[in-house]
C-alpha positions in Angstrom: 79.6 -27.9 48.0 77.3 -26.8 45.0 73.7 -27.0 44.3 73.1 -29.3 41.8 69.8 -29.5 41.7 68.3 -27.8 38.2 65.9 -24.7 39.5 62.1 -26.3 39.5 60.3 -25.0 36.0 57.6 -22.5 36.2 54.3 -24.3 36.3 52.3 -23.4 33.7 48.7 -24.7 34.4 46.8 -22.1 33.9 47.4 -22.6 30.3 45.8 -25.8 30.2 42.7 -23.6 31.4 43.4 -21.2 28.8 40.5 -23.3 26.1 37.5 -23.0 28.8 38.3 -19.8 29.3 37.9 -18.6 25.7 34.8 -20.9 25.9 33.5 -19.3 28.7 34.0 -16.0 27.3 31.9 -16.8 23.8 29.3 -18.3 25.4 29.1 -15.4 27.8 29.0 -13.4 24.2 26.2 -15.4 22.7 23.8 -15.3 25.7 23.6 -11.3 25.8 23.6 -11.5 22.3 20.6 -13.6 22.5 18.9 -11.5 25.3 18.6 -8.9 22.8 15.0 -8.2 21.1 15.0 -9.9 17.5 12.6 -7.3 16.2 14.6 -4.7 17.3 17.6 -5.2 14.6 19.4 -2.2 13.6 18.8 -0.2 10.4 21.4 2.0 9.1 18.5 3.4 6.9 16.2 4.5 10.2 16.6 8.4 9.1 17.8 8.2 5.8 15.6 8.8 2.1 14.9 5.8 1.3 16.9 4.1 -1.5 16.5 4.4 -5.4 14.1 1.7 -7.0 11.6 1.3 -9.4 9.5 -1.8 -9.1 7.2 -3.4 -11.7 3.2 -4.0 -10.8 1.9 -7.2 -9.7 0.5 -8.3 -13.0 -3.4 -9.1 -13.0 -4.1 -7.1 -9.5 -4.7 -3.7 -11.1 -2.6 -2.1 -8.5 0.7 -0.1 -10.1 4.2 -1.1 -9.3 6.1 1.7 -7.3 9.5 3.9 -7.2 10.9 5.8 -4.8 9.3 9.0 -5.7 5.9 7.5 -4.9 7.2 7.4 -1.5 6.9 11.5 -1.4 3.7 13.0 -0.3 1.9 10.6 2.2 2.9 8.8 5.1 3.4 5.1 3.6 3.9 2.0 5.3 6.2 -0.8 3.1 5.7 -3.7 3.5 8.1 -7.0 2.4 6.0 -10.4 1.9 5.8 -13.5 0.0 3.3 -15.8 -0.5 5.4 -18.8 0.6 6.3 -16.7 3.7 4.0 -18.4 6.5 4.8 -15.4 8.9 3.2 -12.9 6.2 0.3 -15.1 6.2 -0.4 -14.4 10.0 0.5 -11.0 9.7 -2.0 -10.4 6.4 -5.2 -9.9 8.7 -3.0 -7.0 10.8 -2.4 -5.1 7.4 -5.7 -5.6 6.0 -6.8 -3.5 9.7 -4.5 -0.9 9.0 -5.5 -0.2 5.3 -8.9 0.8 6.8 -6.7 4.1 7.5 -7.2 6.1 5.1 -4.5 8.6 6.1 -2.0 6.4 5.3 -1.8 4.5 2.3 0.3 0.9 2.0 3.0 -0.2 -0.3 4.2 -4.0 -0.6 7.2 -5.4 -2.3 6.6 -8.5 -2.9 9.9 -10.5 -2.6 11.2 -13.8 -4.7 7.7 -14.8 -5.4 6.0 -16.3 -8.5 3.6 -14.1 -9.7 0.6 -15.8 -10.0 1.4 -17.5 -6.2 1.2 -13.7 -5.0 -1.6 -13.1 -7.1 -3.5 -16.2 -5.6 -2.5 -14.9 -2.2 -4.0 -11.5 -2.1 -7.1 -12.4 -4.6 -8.0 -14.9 -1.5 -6.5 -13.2 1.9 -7.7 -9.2 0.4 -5.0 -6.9 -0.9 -4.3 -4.1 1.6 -2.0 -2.2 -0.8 -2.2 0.5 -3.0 0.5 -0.2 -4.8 2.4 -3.5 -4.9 5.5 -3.9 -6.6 7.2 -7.3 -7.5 11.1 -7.7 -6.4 11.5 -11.1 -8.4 16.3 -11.0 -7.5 15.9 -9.9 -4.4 18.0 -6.5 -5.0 15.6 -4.1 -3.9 14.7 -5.2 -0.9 18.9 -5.7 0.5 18.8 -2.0 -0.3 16.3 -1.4 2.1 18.5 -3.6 4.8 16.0 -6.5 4.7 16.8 -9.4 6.8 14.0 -11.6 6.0 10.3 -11.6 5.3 8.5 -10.1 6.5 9.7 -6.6 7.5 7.7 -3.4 7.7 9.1 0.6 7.3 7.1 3.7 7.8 8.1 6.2 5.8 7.4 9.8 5.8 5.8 12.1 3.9 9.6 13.5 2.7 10.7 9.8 1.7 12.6 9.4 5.2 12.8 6.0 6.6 11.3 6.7 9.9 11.0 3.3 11.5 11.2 -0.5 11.1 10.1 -3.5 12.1 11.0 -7.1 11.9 8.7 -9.8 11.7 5.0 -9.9 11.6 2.6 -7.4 12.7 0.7 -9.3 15.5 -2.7 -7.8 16.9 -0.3 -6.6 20.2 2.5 -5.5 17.4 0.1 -3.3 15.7 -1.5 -1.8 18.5 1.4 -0.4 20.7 4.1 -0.2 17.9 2.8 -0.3 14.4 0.0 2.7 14.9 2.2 4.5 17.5 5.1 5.1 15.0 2.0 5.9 12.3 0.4 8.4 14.6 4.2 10.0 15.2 4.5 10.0 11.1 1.3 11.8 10.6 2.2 14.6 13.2 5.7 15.6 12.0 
């Protein structure tokens, strides 16, 4: 006598697991992602001269507008606001304190703003920089890797992009990051 019997299929439920896993997996993804430091994003340009530009002035400030060849010479710290940026607004005391260096000077690119919105926002908060340029696209600051506003570089007294932060300078920020990276500019 013969088997008739048809052999039993292979189960396959693990497949029906198969979604949760891959779930599993991208949440597992997202959450180290997210344990990262924000402030601590990458920049390909940490090292590098820092790109061509030429930026106009800041009509009615009596500062003058900047190119990367003003970035030669003296240790410079760039920094990326707005006047509709309510971060840049908290940070604006923190750069006013750090202008009082005078071994340093400070540089702003002033990002998709209207002019006379940037103008009302230094002539009533101070102006900590000696030279402010206006970046009305855009264009310069996503060659300088900008993420958002506001973000501040140190550069070097060769043009080298020596370090960056993300976000505003708080009083903790400035302290034991900000001047640090400063003091390590000024030595080299």
């Amino acid at each position: 006598m013969t088997d008739t019997t048809a052999p039993k299929p292979r189960s396959r439920s693990w497949l029906a697991f198969l979604p949760l896993i891959v779930f599993g997996g991208l949440v597992a993804v997202f959450v180290i992602g997210l344990r990262g430091d924000p402030q601590r994003l990458p920049s390909a340009l940490v090292g590098r001269q820092a790109p061509q530009f030429a930026l106009a002035p800041l009509e009615g400030i009596g500062r003058p507008g900047f190119t990367t060849a003003d970035l030669r010479g003296q240790v410079t710290v760039v920094n990326v606001f707005a006047s509709w940026c309510i971060p840049c607004h908290e940070e604006h005391p923190f750069l006013m304190e750090l202008a009082k260096d005078n071994r340093i000077r400070i540089a702003g690119i002033n990002q998709k703003d209207q002019p006379e919105n940037a103008r009302r926002f230094l002539g009533r908060n101070g102006n900590p920089y000696h030279l402010v340029g206006v970046d009305p696209a855009g264009r310069t600051v996503i060659d300088w890797g900008v993420y958002g506003v506001p973000e501040t570089f140190i550069v070097g007294r060769d043009g080298t992009i020596l370090f960056k932060h993300v976000g505003p300078i708080t009083e903790a920020i400035l302290a034991n990051l900000i001047r640090p990276e400063v003091e390590k500019a000024l030595m080299r």
